[in-house]
PDB file of C-alpha atoms in Angstrom:
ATOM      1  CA  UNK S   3      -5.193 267.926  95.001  1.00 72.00           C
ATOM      2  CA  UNK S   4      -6.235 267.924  90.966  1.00 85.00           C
ATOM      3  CA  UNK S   5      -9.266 269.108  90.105  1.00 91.00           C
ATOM      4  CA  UNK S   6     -12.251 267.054  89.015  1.00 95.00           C
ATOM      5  CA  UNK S   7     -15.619 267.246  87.657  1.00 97.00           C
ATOM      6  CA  UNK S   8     -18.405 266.654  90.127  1.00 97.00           C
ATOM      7  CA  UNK S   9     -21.787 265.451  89.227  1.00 97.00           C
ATOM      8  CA  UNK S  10     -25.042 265.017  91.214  1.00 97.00           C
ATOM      9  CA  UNK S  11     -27.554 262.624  89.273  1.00 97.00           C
ATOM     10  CA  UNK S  12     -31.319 262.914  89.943  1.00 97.00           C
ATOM     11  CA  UNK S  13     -31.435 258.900  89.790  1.00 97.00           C
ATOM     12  CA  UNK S  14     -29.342 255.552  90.402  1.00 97.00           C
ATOM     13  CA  UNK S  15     -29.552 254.468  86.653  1.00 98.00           C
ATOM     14  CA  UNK S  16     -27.983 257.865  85.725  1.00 98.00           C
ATOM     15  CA  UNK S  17     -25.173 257.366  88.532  1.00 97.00           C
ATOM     16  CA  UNK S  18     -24.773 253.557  86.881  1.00 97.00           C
ATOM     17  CA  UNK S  19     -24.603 255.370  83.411  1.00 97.00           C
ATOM     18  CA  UNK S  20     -22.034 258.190  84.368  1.00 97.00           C
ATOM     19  CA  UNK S  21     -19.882 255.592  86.492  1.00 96.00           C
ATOM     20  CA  UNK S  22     -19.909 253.308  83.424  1.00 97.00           C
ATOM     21  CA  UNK S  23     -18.829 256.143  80.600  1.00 97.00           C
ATOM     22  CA  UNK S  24     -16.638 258.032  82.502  1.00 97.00           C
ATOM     23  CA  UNK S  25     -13.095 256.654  83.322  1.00 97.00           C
ATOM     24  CA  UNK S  26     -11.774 257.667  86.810  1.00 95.00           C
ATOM     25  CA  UNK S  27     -15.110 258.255  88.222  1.00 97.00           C
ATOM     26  CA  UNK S  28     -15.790 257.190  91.786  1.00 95.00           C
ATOM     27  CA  UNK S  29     -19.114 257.368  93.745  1.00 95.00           C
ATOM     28  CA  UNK S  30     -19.334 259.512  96.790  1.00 95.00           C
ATOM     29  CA  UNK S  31     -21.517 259.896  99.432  1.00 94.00           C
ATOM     30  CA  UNK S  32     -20.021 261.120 102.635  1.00 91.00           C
ATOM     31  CA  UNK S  33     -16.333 261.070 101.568  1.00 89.00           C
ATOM     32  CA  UNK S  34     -14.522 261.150 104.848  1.00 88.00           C
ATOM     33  CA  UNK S  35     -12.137 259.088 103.744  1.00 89.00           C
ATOM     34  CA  UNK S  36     -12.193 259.489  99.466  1.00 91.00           C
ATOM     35  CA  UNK S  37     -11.330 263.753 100.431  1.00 89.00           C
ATOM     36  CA  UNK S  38      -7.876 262.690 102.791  1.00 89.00           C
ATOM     37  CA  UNK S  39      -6.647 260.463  99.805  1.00 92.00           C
ATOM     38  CA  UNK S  40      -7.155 263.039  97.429  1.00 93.00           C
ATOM     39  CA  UNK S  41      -5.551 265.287 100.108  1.00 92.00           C
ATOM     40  CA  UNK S  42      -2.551 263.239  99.906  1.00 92.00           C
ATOM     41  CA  UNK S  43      -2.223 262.612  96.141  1.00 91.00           C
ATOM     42  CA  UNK S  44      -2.998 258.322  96.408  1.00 93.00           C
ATOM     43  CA  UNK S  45      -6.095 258.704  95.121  1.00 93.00           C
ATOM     44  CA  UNK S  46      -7.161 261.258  91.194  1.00 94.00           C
ATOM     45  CA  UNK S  47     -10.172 260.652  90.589  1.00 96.00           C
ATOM     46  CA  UNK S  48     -11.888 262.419  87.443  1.00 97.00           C
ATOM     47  CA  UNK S  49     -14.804 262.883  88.899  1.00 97.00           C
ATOM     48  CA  UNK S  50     -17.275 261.985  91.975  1.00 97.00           C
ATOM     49  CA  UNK S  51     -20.551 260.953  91.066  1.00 97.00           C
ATOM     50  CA  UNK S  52     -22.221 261.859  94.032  1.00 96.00           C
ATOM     51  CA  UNK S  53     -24.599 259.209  95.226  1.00 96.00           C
ATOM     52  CA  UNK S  54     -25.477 260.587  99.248  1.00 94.00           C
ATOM     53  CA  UNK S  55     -29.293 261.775  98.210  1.00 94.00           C
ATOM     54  CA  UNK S  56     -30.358 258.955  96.049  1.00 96.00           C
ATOM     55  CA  UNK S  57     -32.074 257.299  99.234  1.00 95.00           C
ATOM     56  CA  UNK S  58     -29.578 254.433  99.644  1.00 96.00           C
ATOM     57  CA  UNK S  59     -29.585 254.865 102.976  1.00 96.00           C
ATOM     58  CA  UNK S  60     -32.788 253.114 104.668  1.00 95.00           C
ATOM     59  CA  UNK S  61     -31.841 251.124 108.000  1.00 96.00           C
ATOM     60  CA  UNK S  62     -34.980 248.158 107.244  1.00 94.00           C
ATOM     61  CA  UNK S  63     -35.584 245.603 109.894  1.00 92.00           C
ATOM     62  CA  UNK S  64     -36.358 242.375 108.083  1.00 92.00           C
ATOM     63  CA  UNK S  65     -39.123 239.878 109.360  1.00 92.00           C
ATOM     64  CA  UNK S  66     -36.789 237.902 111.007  1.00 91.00           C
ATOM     65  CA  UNK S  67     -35.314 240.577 113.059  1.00 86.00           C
ATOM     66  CA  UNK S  68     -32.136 241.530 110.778  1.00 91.00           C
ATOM     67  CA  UNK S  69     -31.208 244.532 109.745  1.00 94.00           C
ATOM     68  CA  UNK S  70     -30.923 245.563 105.695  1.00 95.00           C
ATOM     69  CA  UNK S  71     -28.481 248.870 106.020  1.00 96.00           C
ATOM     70  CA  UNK S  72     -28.203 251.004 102.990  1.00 96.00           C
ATOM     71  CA  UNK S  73     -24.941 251.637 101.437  1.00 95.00           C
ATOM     72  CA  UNK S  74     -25.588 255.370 102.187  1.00 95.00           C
ATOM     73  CA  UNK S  75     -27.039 255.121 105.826  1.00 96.00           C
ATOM     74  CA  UNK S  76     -24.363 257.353 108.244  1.00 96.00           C
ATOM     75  CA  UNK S  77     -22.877 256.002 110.579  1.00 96.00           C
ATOM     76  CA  UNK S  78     -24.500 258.164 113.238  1.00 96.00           C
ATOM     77  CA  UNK S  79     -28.028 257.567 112.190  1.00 96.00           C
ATOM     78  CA  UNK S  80     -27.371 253.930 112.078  1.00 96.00           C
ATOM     79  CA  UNK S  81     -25.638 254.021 115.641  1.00 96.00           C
ATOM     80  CA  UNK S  82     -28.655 255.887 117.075  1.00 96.00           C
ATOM     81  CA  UNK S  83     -31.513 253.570 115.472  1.00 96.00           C
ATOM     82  CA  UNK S  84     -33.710 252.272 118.342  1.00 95.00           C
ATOM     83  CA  UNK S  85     -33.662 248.843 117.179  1.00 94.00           C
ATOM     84  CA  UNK S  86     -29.670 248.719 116.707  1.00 95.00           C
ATOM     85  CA  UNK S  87     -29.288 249.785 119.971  1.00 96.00           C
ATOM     86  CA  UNK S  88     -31.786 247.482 121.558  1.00 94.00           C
ATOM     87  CA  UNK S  89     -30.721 244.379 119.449  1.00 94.00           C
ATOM     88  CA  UNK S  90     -27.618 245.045 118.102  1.00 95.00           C
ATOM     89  CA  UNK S  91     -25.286 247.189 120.755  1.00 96.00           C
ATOM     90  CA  UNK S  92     -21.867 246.138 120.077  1.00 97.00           C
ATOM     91  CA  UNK S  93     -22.979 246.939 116.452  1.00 95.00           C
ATOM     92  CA  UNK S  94     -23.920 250.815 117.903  1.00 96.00           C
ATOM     93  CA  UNK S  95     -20.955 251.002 120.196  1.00 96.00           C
ATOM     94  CA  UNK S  96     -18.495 250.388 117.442  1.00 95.00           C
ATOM     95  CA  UNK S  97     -19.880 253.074 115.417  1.00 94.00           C
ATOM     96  CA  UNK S  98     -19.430 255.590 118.009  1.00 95.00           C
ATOM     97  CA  UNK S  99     -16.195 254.337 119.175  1.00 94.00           C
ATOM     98  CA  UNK S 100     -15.102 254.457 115.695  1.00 89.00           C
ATOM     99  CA  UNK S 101     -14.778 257.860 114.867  1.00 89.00           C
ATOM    100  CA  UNK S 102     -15.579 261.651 116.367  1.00 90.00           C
ATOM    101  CA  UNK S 103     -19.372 262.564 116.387  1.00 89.00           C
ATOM    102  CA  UNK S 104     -18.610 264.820 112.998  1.00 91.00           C
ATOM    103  CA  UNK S 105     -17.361 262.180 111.068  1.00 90.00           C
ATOM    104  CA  UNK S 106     -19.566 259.855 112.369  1.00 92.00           C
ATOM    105  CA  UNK S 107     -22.086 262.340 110.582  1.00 94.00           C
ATOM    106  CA  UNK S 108     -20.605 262.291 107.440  1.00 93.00           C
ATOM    107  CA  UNK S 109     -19.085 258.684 106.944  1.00 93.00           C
ATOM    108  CA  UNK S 110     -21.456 256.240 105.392  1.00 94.00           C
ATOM    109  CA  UNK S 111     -21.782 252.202 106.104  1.00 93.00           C
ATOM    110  CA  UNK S 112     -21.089 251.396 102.152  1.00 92.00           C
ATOM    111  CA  UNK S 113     -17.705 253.526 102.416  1.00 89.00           C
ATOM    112  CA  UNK S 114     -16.463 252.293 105.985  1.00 87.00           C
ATOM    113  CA  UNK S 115     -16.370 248.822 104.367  1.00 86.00           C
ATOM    114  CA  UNK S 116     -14.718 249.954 100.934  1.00 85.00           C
ATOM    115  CA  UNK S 117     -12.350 251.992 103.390  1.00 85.00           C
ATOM    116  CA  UNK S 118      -8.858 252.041 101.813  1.00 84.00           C
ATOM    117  CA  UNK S 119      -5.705 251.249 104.426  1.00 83.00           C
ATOM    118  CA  UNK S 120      -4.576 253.262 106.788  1.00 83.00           C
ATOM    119  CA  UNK S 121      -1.250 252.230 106.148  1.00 90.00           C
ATOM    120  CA  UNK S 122       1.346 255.182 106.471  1.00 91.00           C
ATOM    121  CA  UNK S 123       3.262 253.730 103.272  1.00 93.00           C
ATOM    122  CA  UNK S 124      -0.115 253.108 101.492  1.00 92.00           C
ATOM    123  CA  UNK S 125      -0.516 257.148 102.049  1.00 92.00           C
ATOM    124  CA  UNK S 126       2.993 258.057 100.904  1.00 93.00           C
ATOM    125  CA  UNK S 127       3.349 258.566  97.586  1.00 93.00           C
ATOM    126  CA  UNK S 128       6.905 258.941  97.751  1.00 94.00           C
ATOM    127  CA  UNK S 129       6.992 255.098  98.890  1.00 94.00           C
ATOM    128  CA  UNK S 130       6.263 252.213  96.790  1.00 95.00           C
ATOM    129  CA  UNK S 131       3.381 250.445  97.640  1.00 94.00           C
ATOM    130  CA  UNK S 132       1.654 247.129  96.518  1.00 94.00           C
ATOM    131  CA  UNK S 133      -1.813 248.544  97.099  1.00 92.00           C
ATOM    132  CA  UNK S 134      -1.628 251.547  94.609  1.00 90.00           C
ATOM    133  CA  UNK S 135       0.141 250.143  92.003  1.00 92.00           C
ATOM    134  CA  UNK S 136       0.830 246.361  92.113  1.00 95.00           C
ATOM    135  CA  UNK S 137       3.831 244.823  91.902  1.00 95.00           C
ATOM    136  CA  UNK S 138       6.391 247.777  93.237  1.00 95.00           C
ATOM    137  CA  UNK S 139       6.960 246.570  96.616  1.00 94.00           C
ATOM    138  CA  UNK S 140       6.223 247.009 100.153  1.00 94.00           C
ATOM    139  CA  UNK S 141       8.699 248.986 102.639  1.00 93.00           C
ATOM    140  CA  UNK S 142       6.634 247.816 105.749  1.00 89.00           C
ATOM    141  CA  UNK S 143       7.732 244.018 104.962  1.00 82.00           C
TER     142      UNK S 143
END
């Protein structure tokens, strides 16, 4: 793994402003999935703006009885939310059928859905790949 600078703002505009002046950063919040890639040399970033405490994680039931999730809201505290499991339980049994109870913990909504592949040529470097760099082929075609 290469090292990187890690930085914690107080607010979202100074997470906008870091993520905007500093090439390679990427926002973090739980990074279950961010920490394997870096594991495994796909993914350099120059440095994780960490976003987890900046309260972008409220689970808000609207007026007409839908849900507004946070970006930041973990996938066990949204799978254990009385009014998911009341009105939305596939919703709460796919969250807990998606992943052990400590990465449920960890793993936010926002990065589930900006989840990179799970392919096992996506995660070899030593394998060209049209998902990291464009244009250099695919070995699973």
């Amino acid at each position: 793994m290469k090292g990187f600078a890690y930085v914690r703002p107080t607010d979202v505009a100074t997470a906008m402003s870091v993520m905007s002046s500093t090439p390679g950063a990427v926002y973090v919040a739980g990074g279950t999935n961010l920490v394997d890639l870096m594991k495994l040399g796909v993914s350099a970033p120059t440095t994780l703006v960490d976003v987890g405490h900046l309260g972008l994680d409220a689970i808000e039931v609207n007026d007409d009885g839908g849900l507004r999730i946070g970006a930041a809201a973990r996938n066990s505290h949204l799978s254990a939310h009385p009014v998911v499991r009341r009105h939305f339980p596939v919703l709460a049994e796919a969250l807990v059928n998606g992943a052990s109870g400590q990465l449920r913990n960890m793993a936010t909504v926002g990065g589930n859905l900006l989840q990179r592949t799970r392919c096992a040529y996506f995660q070899d470097t030593t394998t060209p790949c049209n998902k990291r760099q464009p244009g250099t082929g695919c070995p699973a075609r």
